[in-house]
Amino acid sequence: MMMDDDMENGGLGSYQDRLRTFPNMRSKPYVPLIFRVLMGINVRVLFVLLLLGFGVIFYIGASTSPIIVFVFSICIVTFIFSIYLSRWVLSKDEGPPEMAQISDAIRDGAEGFFRTQYGTISKMACLLALVIFSIYLFRTTTPQQESSGIGRSTSACITVAAFLLGALCSGIAGYVGMWVSVRANVRVSSAARRSAREALQIAVRAGGFSAIVVVGMAVIGIAILYATFYVWLGVDTPGAMKVTDLPLLLVGYGFGASFVALFAQLGGGIYTKAADVGADLVGKVEQGIPEDDPRNPAVIADLVGDNVGDCAARGADLFESIAAEIISAMILGGTMAQRCKIEDPSGFILFPLVVHSFDLVISSVGILSIRSTRDSSVKAPIEDPMAILQKGYSVTIVLAVLTFGASTRWLLYSEQAPSAWLNFALCGLVGIITAYSFVWITKYYTDYKHEPVRTLALASSTGHGTNIIAGISLGLESTALPVLVISVSIVSAFWLGQTSGLVDESGNPTGGLFGTAVATMGMLSTAAYVLTMDMFGPIADNAGGIVEMSQQPESVREITDVLDAVGNTTKATTKGFAIGSAALASFLLFSAYMDEVAAFAHEPFKQVDIAIPEVFVGGLLGSMLIFLFSAWACAAVGRTAQEVVNEVRRQFIERPGIMEYKVKPDYGRCVAIVASASLREMIKPGALAIISPIVVGFLFRILGYYTGHPLLGAKVVASMLMFATVAGILMALFLNTAGGAWDNAKKFIETGALGGKGSDTHKAAVTGDTVGDPFKDTAGPSIHVLIKMLATITLVMAPIFL
């Protein structure tokens, strides 16, 4: 890394008394190609092109359905609102020069890693697109496709185009999350010098910008794809595809989003936690220096990791969650409308898009409800940030209930069952209650205001071992309540849908699965605000690091410490929320998979018998996949952290002047180590997730061919998916909650409890936090992405299992 010679030699005075400069992590500014092209266009020309683009979009929407026009309008209005939020955040000052220099170093490292990581992901996505294209060229076709004249080549092109679009939009979602976080962190740090409430508001609005763009892109991307296919294929015209079959063409979009989200979460998670573990083990435990101390060579890498692991990856993650939920609900809505012979099925199909359009509106109101107060100052008592965020969430919840009820009355009313919309509205209420329950349960187990984390902190007073034992037991215990909530919500929503009055030609109730889909939509009806709270966490964490590194007064650090502790809780609650939605979405995608297999096989496929040995083996393989994936993800963090620890120890030994502030640490070396290692380590677990269901399904298909069981491959994959979902939900709950509790137990002790910073209790808590780091930010979040990706990949690859 390039440094001032006088700093390197340590011969010109105290490092404390000199201007603190931080190195560039890249040779030139990085801007993605698509943005470079747009920025190079004349403003007037760009304005005309945008108007033409909007005109084409609205024309296609008007040719499809008025509902699509409504969705487009809401998305565009909220995009304009997000621009307002970004301009508001960027108008805030960056503070003194040393703060801006640290922020620039973090931004350089984050953008450099993002470019390399997503370059690697793009190459893998193109390769996978060729594989999908080849499979679809030689697969069988469904009766619906044959009757509508869609051949294999057309089907292959549609699926690949949807896959690439989903991957592109997921990548943009990740970039948006990273872009705003690396610019908001320093502004939050600067605001913390004046007011805790102002710092909170900036962090929330920065997170809100990212959340609205991510959710809006997921909604408008699916809406544009749906409307384009509708017009291009002449849907519902004589001899063409029926509108109820159209959602199946969107599956590739969800797979593309899942593919990018998995590798983004893996790579970013390995990066952030390896740097964090390495920095803590040597800095806090061995050298006894504070967290984010500028003398720690790994501290810049740690702060960079917050952006690429918690912001970029989480943006791609929630984008994928919403995309998977919308597509699965559209498929089930179309299937149910077809069975019930509903005259106009568009309301049942497009209902998910409308729900998430309202989500954008109500979450915007929730974000705006968090305001700074005029009389606030850095000397004023610090308000509880969690209480303020909860008020905003309560506003969003109330509005979600009202808009969800209005949406069901508007789109799900049917003459065949006039009261069905009310049942579905209650399904949505079940989902909203489920979301709130998950947030509350996770908060209870991870916030140090409650008994579990305080008990864990107390266990640290008797040593490192008891801290680990208490953390593991807390994580195991924390799986019980969420599973009960999920179980009750699935059964309740299914029963409400089943008793809605909608029946098929034979008089059998058919609304059960769609009721579960509506509950999933209810759970995600506040997704934009929940993602806002999640993005708040890493931004506040980065702000605290900048304050510490720039050696601001203790009163400023107290404010950022409070925000950081709340950020740990909001990140944990968001992960719990994501796991719950993943469980419901995977259940829906599993049902959609069984319907698709039945369509390709030309025979019913409604149940999977695990008493068949091969099918039971498929279940075992699915459960094993979760454990092996988790092991490889955690091991990747451990191996990379070892490299960081060795490098930090080397620098402290070879440059003894670092501890006296006379020699500048080589931050760039740690950044380079973590970046290269995380890219290398993400390949193996990611490849395992993609290849496993394909290989298992294909091998058992061959076995079934020779043993006279033509659907054996499809049944084994169904069992694999089912068991992987169950094991994955439990594993993700355990890892996320245990990791979050360990982190906040450490934060609780750092407030001065049980001996405070530097005590033996604190050192034991740091060990627990170190163990929990790969749990909560690498393996745990990656698992719930893995669950949904397994479900989407089985949908896309279903033909090769038959």
mmCIF file with all atom_site columns, N, CA, C and O in Angstrom, residues 668-707:
data_model
loop_
_atom_site.group_PDB
_atom_site.id
_atom_site.type_symbol
_atom_site.label_atom_id
_atom_site.label_alt_id
_atom_site.label_comp_id
_atom_site.label_asym_id
_atom_site.label_entity_id
_atom_site.label_seq_id
_atom_site.pdbx_PDB_ins_code
_atom_site.Cartn_x
_atom_site.Cartn_y
_atom_site.Cartn_z
_atom_site.occupancy
_atom_site.B_iso_or_equiv
_atom_site.pdbx_formal_charge
_atom_site.auth_seq_id
_atom_site.auth_comp_id
_atom_site.auth_asym_id
_atom_site.auth_atom_id
_atom_site.pdbx_PDB_model_num
ATOM 1   N N  . GLY A 1 668 ? -4.151  -2.190  3.720   1.00 0.00 ? 668 GLY A N  1
ATOM 2   C CA . GLY A 1 668 ? -4.440  -2.777  2.401   1.00 0.00 ? 668 GLY A CA 1
ATOM 3   C C  . GLY A 1 668 ? -4.077  -4.235  2.300   1.00 0.00 ? 668 GLY A C  1
ATOM 4   O O  . GLY A 1 668 ? -4.720  -4.986  1.572   1.00 0.00 ? 668 GLY A O  1
ATOM 5   N N  . ARG A 1 669 ? -3.053  -4.663  3.035   1.00 0.00 ? 669 ARG A N  1
ATOM 6   C CA . ARG A 1 669 ? -2.656  -6.065  2.993   1.00 0.00 ? 669 ARG A CA 1
ATOM 7   C C  . ARG A 1 669 ? -3.773  -6.957  3.533   1.00 0.00 ? 669 ARG A C  1
ATOM 8   O O  . ARG A 1 669 ? -4.075  -8.005  2.961   1.00 0.00 ? 669 ARG A O  1
ATOM 9   N N  . CYS A 1 670 ? -4.389  -6.539  4.632   1.00 0.00 ? 670 CYS A N  1
ATOM 10  C CA . CYS A 1 670 ? -5.493  -7.320  5.196   1.00 0.00 ? 670 CYS A CA 1
ATOM 11  C C  . CYS A 1 670 ? -6.700  -7.327  4.252   1.00 0.00 ? 670 CYS A C  1
ATOM 12  O O  . CYS A 1 670 ? -7.373  -8.359  4.091   1.00 0.00 ? 670 CYS A O  1
ATOM 13  N N  . VAL A 1 671 ? -6.978  -6.179  3.642   1.00 0.00 ? 671 VAL A N  1
ATOM 14  C CA . VAL A 1 671 ? -8.090  -6.111  2.694   1.00 0.00 ? 671 VAL A CA 1
ATOM 15  C C  . VAL A 1 671 ? -7.856  -7.074  1.539   1.00 0.00 ? 671 VAL A C  1
ATOM 16  O O  . VAL A 1 671 ? -8.764  -7.814  1.119   1.00 0.00 ? 671 VAL A O  1
ATOM 17  N N  . ALA A 1 672 ? -6.627  -7.099  1.012   1.00 0.00 ? 672 ALA A N  1
ATOM 18  C CA . ALA A 1 672 ? -6.317  -7.982  -0.116  1.00 0.00 ? 672 ALA A CA 1
ATOM 19  C C  . ALA A 1 672 ? -6.446  -9.450  0.270   1.00 0.00 ? 672 ALA A C  1
ATOM 20  O O  . ALA A 1 672 ? -6.976  -10.271 -0.498  1.00 0.00 ? 672 ALA A O  1
ATOM 21  N N  . ILE A 1 673 ? -5.967  -9.802  1.481   1.00 0.00 ? 673 ILE A N  1
ATOM 22  C CA . ILE A 1 673 ? -6.056  -11.193 1.944   1.00 0.00 ? 673 ILE A CA 1
ATOM 23  C C  . ILE A 1 673 ? -7.504  -11.641 2.030   1.00 0.00 ? 673 ILE A C  1
ATOM 24  O O  . ILE A 1 673 ? -7.888  -12.712 1.533   1.00 0.00 ? 673 ILE A O  1
ATOM 25  N N  . VAL A 1 674 ? -8.337  -10.822 2.676   1.00 0.00 ? 674 VAL A N  1
ATOM 26  C CA . VAL A 1 674 ? -9.734  -11.206 2.886   1.00 0.00 ? 674 VAL A CA 1
ATOM 27  C C  . VAL A 1 674 ? -10.489 -11.259 1.561   1.00 0.00 ? 674 VAL A C  1
ATOM 28  O O  . VAL A 1 674 ? -11.299 -12.166 1.322   1.00 0.00 ? 674 VAL A O  1
ATOM 29  N N  . ALA A 1 675 ? -10.237 -10.303 0.683   1.00 0.00 ? 675 ALA A N  1
ATOM 30  C CA . ALA A 1 675 ? -10.958 -10.258 -0.597  1.00 0.00 ? 675 ALA A CA 1
ATOM 31  C C  . ALA A 1 675 ? -10.665 -11.491 -1.439  1.00 0.00 ? 675 ALA A C  1
ATOM 32  O O  . ALA A 1 675 ? -11.586 -12.146 -1.955  1.00 0.00 ? 675 ALA A O  1
ATOM 33  N N  . SER A 1 676 ? -9.379  -11.825 -1.595  1.00 0.00 ? 676 SER A N  1
ATOM 34  C CA . SER A 1 676 ? -9.037  -12.975 -2.436  1.00 0.00 ? 676 SER A CA 1
ATOM 35  C C  . SER A 1 676 ? -9.515  -14.284 -1.819  1.00 0.00 ? 676 SER A C  1
ATOM 36  O O  . SER A 1 676 ? -10.028 -15.168 -2.519  1.00 0.00 ? 676 SER A O  1
ATOM 37  N N  . ALA A 1 677 ? -9.386  -14.404 -0.499  1.00 0.00 ? 677 ALA A N  1
ATOM 38  C CA . ALA A 1 677 ? -9.796  -15.646 0.163   1.00 0.00 ? 677 ALA A CA 1
ATOM 39  C C  . ALA A 1 677 ? -11.305 -15.842 0.104   1.00 0.00 ? 677 ALA A C  1
ATOM 40  O O  . ALA A 1 677 ? -11.791 -16.964 -0.120  1.00 0.00 ? 677 ALA A O  1
ATOM 41  N N  . SER A 1 678 ? -12.076 -14.782 0.307   1.00 0.00 ? 678 SER A N  1
ATOM 42  C CA . SER A 1 678 ? -13.534 -14.928 0.309   1.00 0.00 ? 678 SER A CA 1
ATOM 43  C C  . SER A 1 678 ? -14.052 -15.308 -1.073  1.00 0.00 ? 678 SER A C  1
ATOM 44  O O  . SER A 1 678 ? -14.993 -16.114 -1.191  1.00 0.00 ? 678 SER A O  1
ATOM 45  N N  . LEU A 1 679 ? -13.435 -14.774 -2.123  1.00 0.00 ? 679 LEU A N  1
ATOM 46  C CA . LEU A 1 679 ? -13.844 -15.155 -3.481  1.00 0.00 ? 679 LEU A CA 1
ATOM 47  C C  . LEU A 1 679 ? -13.509 -16.610 -3.757  1.00 0.00 ? 679 LEU A C  1
ATOM 48  O O  . LEU A 1 679 ? -14.278 -17.334 -4.399  1.00 0.00 ? 679 LEU A O  1
ATOM 49  N N  . ARG A 1 680 ? -12.382 -17.046 -3.259  1.00 0.00 ? 680 ARG A N  1
ATOM 50  C CA . ARG A 1 680 ? -11.978 -18.439 -3.460  1.00 0.00 ? 680 ARG A CA 1
ATOM 51  C C  . ARG A 1 680 ? -12.860 -19.396 -2.663  1.00 0.00 ? 680 ARG A C  1
ATOM 52  O O  . ARG A 1 680 ? -13.271 -20.454 -3.164  1.00 0.00 ? 680 ARG A O  1
ATOM 53  N N  . GLU A 1 681 ? -13.179 -19.008 -1.434  1.00 0.00 ? 681 GLU A N  1
ATOM 54  C CA . GLU A 1 681 ? -13.891 -19.907 -0.526  1.00 0.00 ? 681 GLU A CA 1
ATOM 55  C C  . GLU A 1 681 ? -15.382 -20.005 -0.834  1.00 0.00 ? 681 GLU A C  1
ATOM 56  O O  . GLU A 1 681 ? -16.024 -20.967 -0.414  1.00 0.00 ? 681 GLU A O  1
ATOM 57  N N  . MET A 1 682 ? -15.963 -19.037 -1.533  1.00 0.00 ? 682 MET A N  1
ATOM 58  C CA . MET A 1 682 ? -17.409 -19.071 -1.763  1.00 0.00 ? 682 MET A CA 1
ATOM 59  C C  . MET A 1 682 ? -17.794 -20.084 -2.840  1.00 0.00 ? 682 MET A C  1
ATOM 60  O O  . MET A 1 682 ? -18.966 -20.476 -2.932  1.00 0.00 ? 682 MET A O  1
ATOM 61  N N  . ILE A 1 683 ? -16.819 -20.527 -3.646  1.00 0.00 ? 683 ILE A N  1
ATOM 62  C CA . ILE A 1 683 ? -17.143 -21.390 -4.792  1.00 0.00 ? 683 ILE A CA 1
ATOM 63  C C  . ILE A 1 683 ? -17.635 -22.763 -4.349  1.00 0.00 ? 683 ILE A C  1
ATOM 64  O O  . ILE A 1 683 ? -18.654 -23.273 -4.836  1.00 0.00 ? 683 ILE A O  1
ATOM 65  N N  . LYS A 1 684 ? -16.926 -23.391 -3.399  1.00 0.00 ? 684 LYS A N  1
ATOM 66  C CA . LYS A 1 684 ? -17.249 -24.786 -3.045  1.00 0.00 ? 684 LYS A CA 1
ATOM 67  C C  . LYS A 1 684 ? -18.645 -24.941 -2.443  1.00 0.00 ? 684 LYS A C  1
ATOM 68  O O  . LYS A 1 684 ? -19.427 -25.756 -2.941  1.00 0.00 ? 684 LYS A O  1
ATOM 69  N N  . PRO A 1 685 ? -19.024 -24.190 -1.390  1.00 0.00 ? 685 PRO A N  1
ATOM 70  C CA . PRO A 1 685 ? -20.394 -24.360 -0.876  1.00 0.00 ? 685 PRO A CA 1
ATOM 71  C C  . PRO A 1 685 ? -21.457 -23.932 -1.882  1.00 0.00 ? 685 PRO A C  1
ATOM 72  O O  . PRO A 1 685 ? -22.535 -24.529 -1.931  1.00 0.00 ? 685 PRO A O  1
ATOM 73  N N  . GLY A 1 686 ? -21.169 -22.900 -2.697  1.00 0.00 ? 686 GLY A N  1
ATOM 74  C CA . GLY A 1 686 ? -22.146 -22.472 -3.700  1.00 0.00 ? 686 GLY A CA 1
ATOM 75  C C  . GLY A 1 686 ? -22.364 -23.538 -4.756  1.00 0.00 ? 686 GLY A C  1
ATOM 76  O O  . GLY A 1 686 ? -23.504 -23.815 -5.163  1.00 0.00 ? 686 GLY A O  1
ATOM 77  N N  . ALA A 1 687 ? -21.276 -24.144 -5.225  1.00 0.00 ? 687 ALA A N  1
ATOM 78  C CA . ALA A 1 687 ? -21.389 -25.210 -6.218  1.00 0.00 ? 687 ALA A CA 1
ATOM 79  C C  . ALA A 1 687 ? -22.133 -26.417 -5.649  1.00 0.00 ? 687 ALA A C  1
ATOM 80  O O  . ALA A 1 687 ? -22.928 -27.065 -6.344  1.00 0.00 ? 687 ALA A O  1
ATOM 81  N N  . LEU A 1 688 ? -21.886 -26.718 -4.368  1.00 0.00 ? 688 LEU A N  1
ATOM 82  C CA . LEU A 1 688 ? -22.605 -27.820 -3.710  1.00 0.00 ? 688 LEU A CA 1
ATOM 83  C C  . LEU A 1 688 ? -24.114 -27.591 -3.766  1.00 0.00 ? 688 LEU A C  1
ATOM 84  O O  . LEU A 1 688 ? -24.884 -28.512 -4.071  1.00 0.00 ? 688 LEU A O  1
ATOM 85  N N  . ALA A 1 689 ? -24.540 -26.358 -3.491  1.00 0.00 ? 689 ALA A N  1
ATOM 86  C CA . ALA A 1 689 ? -25.968 -26.048 -3.462  1.00 0.00 ? 689 ALA A CA 1
ATOM 87  C C  . ALA A 1 689 ? -26.609 -26.204 -4.832  1.00 0.00 ? 689 ALA A C  1
ATOM 88  O O  . ALA A 1 689 ? -27.750 -26.667 -4.955  1.00 0.00 ? 689 ALA A O  1
ATOM 89  N N  . ILE A 1 690 ? -25.893 -25.841 -5.892  1.00 0.00 ? 690 ILE A N  1
ATOM 90  C CA . ILE A 1 690 ? -26.468 -25.886 -7.238  1.00 0.00 ? 690 ILE A CA 1
ATOM 91  C C  . ILE A 1 690 ? -26.447 -27.296 -7.807  1.00 0.00 ? 690 ILE A C  1
ATOM 92  O O  . ILE A 1 690 ? -27.426 -27.770 -8.396  1.00 0.00 ? 690 ILE A O  1
ATOM 93  N N  . ILE A 1 691 ? -25.328 -27.975 -7.613  1.00 0.00 ? 691 ILE A N  1
ATOM 94  C CA . ILE A 1 691 ? -25.142 -29.269 -8.278  1.00 0.00 ? 691 ILE A CA 1
ATOM 95  C C  . ILE A 1 691 ? -25.913 -30.393 -7.589  1.00 0.00 ? 691 ILE A C  1
ATOM 96  O O  . ILE A 1 691 ? -26.436 -31.304 -8.248  1.00 0.00 ? 691 ILE A O  1
ATOM 97  N N  . SER A 1 692 ? -26.011 -30.338 -6.244  1.00 0.00 ? 692 SER A N  1
ATOM 98  C CA . SER A 1 692 ? -26.591 -31.466 -5.489  1.00 0.00 ? 692 SER A CA 1
ATOM 99  C C  . SER A 1 692 ? -27.974 -31.885 -5.972  1.00 0.00 ? 692 SER A C  1
ATOM 100 O O  . SER A 1 692 ? -28.180 -33.073 -6.290  1.00 0.00 ? 692 SER A O  1
ATOM 101 N N  . PRO A 1 693 ? -28.987 -30.986 -6.025  1.00 0.00 ? 693 PRO A N  1
ATOM 102 C CA . PRO A 1 693 ? -30.311 -31.453 -6.445  1.00 0.00 ? 693 PRO A CA 1
ATOM 103 C C  . PRO A 1 693 ? -30.349 -31.965 -7.886  1.00 0.00 ? 693 PRO A C  1
ATOM 104 O O  . PRO A 1 693 ? -31.093 -32.909 -8.194  1.00 0.00 ? 693 PRO A O  1
ATOM 105 N N  . ILE A 1 694 ? -29.516 -31.373 -8.754  1.00 0.00 ? 694 ILE A N  1
ATOM 106 C CA . ILE A 1 694 ? -29.493 -31.819 -10.153 1.00 0.00 ? 694 ILE A CA 1
ATOM 107 C C  . ILE A 1 694 ? -28.924 -33.229 -10.257 1.00 0.00 ? 694 ILE A C  1
ATOM 108 O O  . ILE A 1 694 ? -29.499 -34.104 -10.923 1.00 0.00 ? 694 ILE A O  1
ATOM 109 N N  . VAL A 1 695 ? -27.800 -33.466 -9.583  1.00 0.00 ? 695 VAL A N  1
ATOM 110 C CA . VAL A 1 695 ? -27.160 -34.783 -9.636  1.00 0.00 ? 695 VAL A CA 1
ATOM 111 C C  . VAL A 1 695 ? -28.047 -35.846 -9.001  1.00 0.00 ? 695 VAL A C  1
ATOM 112 O O  . VAL A 1 695 ? -28.249 -36.939 -9.560  1.00 0.00 ? 695 VAL A O  1
ATOM 113 N N  . VAL A 1 696 ? -28.594 -35.545 -7.819  1.00 0.00 ? 696 VAL A N  1
ATOM 114 C CA . VAL A 1 696 ? -29.448 -36.519 -7.125  1.00 0.00 ? 696 VAL A CA 1
ATOM 115 C C  . VAL A 1 696 ? -30.670 -36.861 -7.970  1.00 0.00 ? 696 VAL A C  1
ATOM 116 O O  . VAL A 1 696 ? -31.017 -38.041 -8.153  1.00 0.00 ? 696 VAL A O  1
ATOM 117 N N  . GLY A 1 697 ? -31.347 -35.839 -8.505  1.00 0.00 ? 697 GLY A N  1
ATOM 118 C CA . GLY A 1 697 ? -32.536 -36.089 -9.314  1.00 0.00 ? 697 GLY A CA 1
ATOM 119 C C  . GLY A 1 697 ? -32.232 -36.887 -10.568 1.00 0.00 ? 697 GLY A C  1
ATOM 120 O O  . GLY A 1 697 ? -32.984 -37.811 -10.938 1.00 0.00 ? 697 GLY A O  1
ATOM 121 N N  . PHE A 1 698 ? -31.116 -36.576 -11.223 1.00 0.00 ? 698 PHE A N  1
ATOM 122 C CA . PHE A 1 698 ? -30.768 -37.271 -12.469 1.00 0.00 ? 698 PHE A CA 1
ATOM 123 C C  . PHE A 1 698 ? -30.390 -38.723 -12.204 1.00 0.00 ? 698 PHE A C  1
ATOM 124 O O  . PHE A 1 698 ? -30.803 -39.632 -12.936 1.00 0.00 ? 698 PHE A O  1
ATOM 125 N N  . LEU A 1 699 ? -29.601 -38.973 -11.151 1.00 0.00 ? 699 LEU A N  1
ATOM 126 C CA . LEU A 1 699 ? -29.188 -40.345 -10.834 1.00 0.00 ? 699 LEU A CA 1
ATOM 127 C C  . LEU A 1 699 ? -30.381 -41.225 -10.467 1.00 0.00 ? 699 LEU A C  1
ATOM 128 O O  . LEU A 1 699 ? -30.480 -42.376 -10.917 1.00 0.00 ? 699 LEU A O  1
ATOM 129 N N  . PHE A 1 700 ? -31.288 -40.687 -9.655  1.00 0.00 ? 700 PHE A N  1
ATOM 130 C CA . PHE A 1 700 ? -32.448 -41.491 -9.266  1.00 0.00 ? 700 PHE A CA 1
ATOM 131 C C  . PHE A 1 700 ? -33.453 -41.603 -10.415 1.00 0.00 ? 700 PHE A C  1
ATOM 132 O O  . PHE A 1 700 ? -34.253 -42.546 -10.445 1.00 0.00 ? 700 PHE A O  1
ATOM 133 N N  . ARG A 1 701 ? -33.415 -40.669 -11.351 1.00 0.00 ? 701 ARG A N  1
ATOM 134 C CA . ARG A 1 701 ? -34.242 -40.828 -12.555 1.00 0.00 ? 701 ARG A CA 1
ATOM 135 C C  . ARG A 1 701 ? -33.759 -42.048 -13.346 1.00 0.00 ? 701 ARG A C  1
ATOM 136 O O  . ARG A 1 701 ? -34.577 -42.850 -13.823 1.00 0.00 ? 701 ARG A O  1
ATOM 137 N N  . ILE A 1 702 ? -32.430 -42.194 -13.484 1.00 0.00 ? 702 ILE A N  1
ATOM 138 C CA . ILE A 1 702 ? -31.875 -43.351 -14.203 1.00 0.00 ? 702 ILE A CA 1
ATOM 139 C C  . ILE A 1 702 ? -32.219 -44.642 -13.471 1.00 0.00 ? 702 ILE A C  1
ATOM 140 O O  . ILE A 1 702 ? -32.626 -45.643 -14.080 1.00 0.00 ? 702 ILE A O  1
ATOM 141 N N  . LEU A 1 703 ? -32.072 -44.611 -12.126 1.00 0.00 ? 703 LEU A N  1
ATOM 142 C CA . LEU A 1 703 ? -32.419 -45.797 -11.333 1.00 0.00 ? 703 LEU A CA 1
ATOM 143 C C  . LEU A 1 703 ? -33.896 -46.138 -11.495 1.00 0.00 ? 703 LEU A C  1
ATOM 144 O O  . LEU A 1 703 ? -34.263 -47.318 -11.647 1.00 0.00 ? 703 LEU A O  1
ATOM 145 N N  . GLY A 1 704 ? -34.748 -45.136 -11.481 1.00 0.00 ? 704 GLY A N  1
ATOM 146 C CA . GLY A 1 704 ? -36.178 -45.362 -11.661 1.00 0.00 ? 704 GLY A CA 1
ATOM 147 C C  . GLY A 1 704 ? -36.512 -45.915 -13.031 1.00 0.00 ? 704 GLY A C  1
ATOM 148 O O  . GLY A 1 704 ? -37.437 -46.736 -13.175 1.00 0.00 ? 704 GLY A O  1
ATOM 149 N N  . TYR A 1 705 ? -35.763 -45.498 -14.046 1.00 0.00 ? 705 TYR A N  1
ATOM 150 C CA . TYR A 1 705 ? -35.997 -45.996 -15.413 1.00 0.00 ? 705 TYR A CA 1
ATOM 151 C C  . TYR A 1 705 ? -35.752 -47.506 -15.492 1.00 0.00 ? 705 TYR A C  1
ATOM 152 O O  . TYR A 1 705 ? -36.511 -48.249 -16.112 1.00 0.00 ? 705 TYR A O  1
ATOM 153 N N  . TYR A 1 706 ? -34.675 -47.949 -14.807 1.00 0.00 ? 706 TYR A N  1
ATOM 154 C CA . TYR A 1 706 ? -34.328 -49.372 -14.882 1.00 0.00 ? 706 TYR A CA 1
ATOM 155 C C  . TYR A 1 706 ? -35.125 -50.230 -13.899 1.00 0.00 ? 706 TYR A C  1
ATOM 156 O O  . TYR A 1 706 ? -35.146 -51.458 -14.035 1.00 0.00 ? 706 TYR A O  1
ATOM 157 N N  . THR A 1 707 ? -35.768 -49.598 -12.914 1.00 0.00 ? 707 THR A N  1
ATOM 158 C CA . THR A 1 707 ? -36.550 -50.374 -11.942 1.00 0.00 ? 707 THR A CA 1
ATOM 159 C C  . THR A 1 707 ? -38.064 -50.221 -12.157 1.00 0.00 ? 707 THR A C  1
ATOM 160 O O  . THR A 1 707 ? -38.843 -50.721 -11.355 1.00 0.00 ? 707 THR A O  1
#
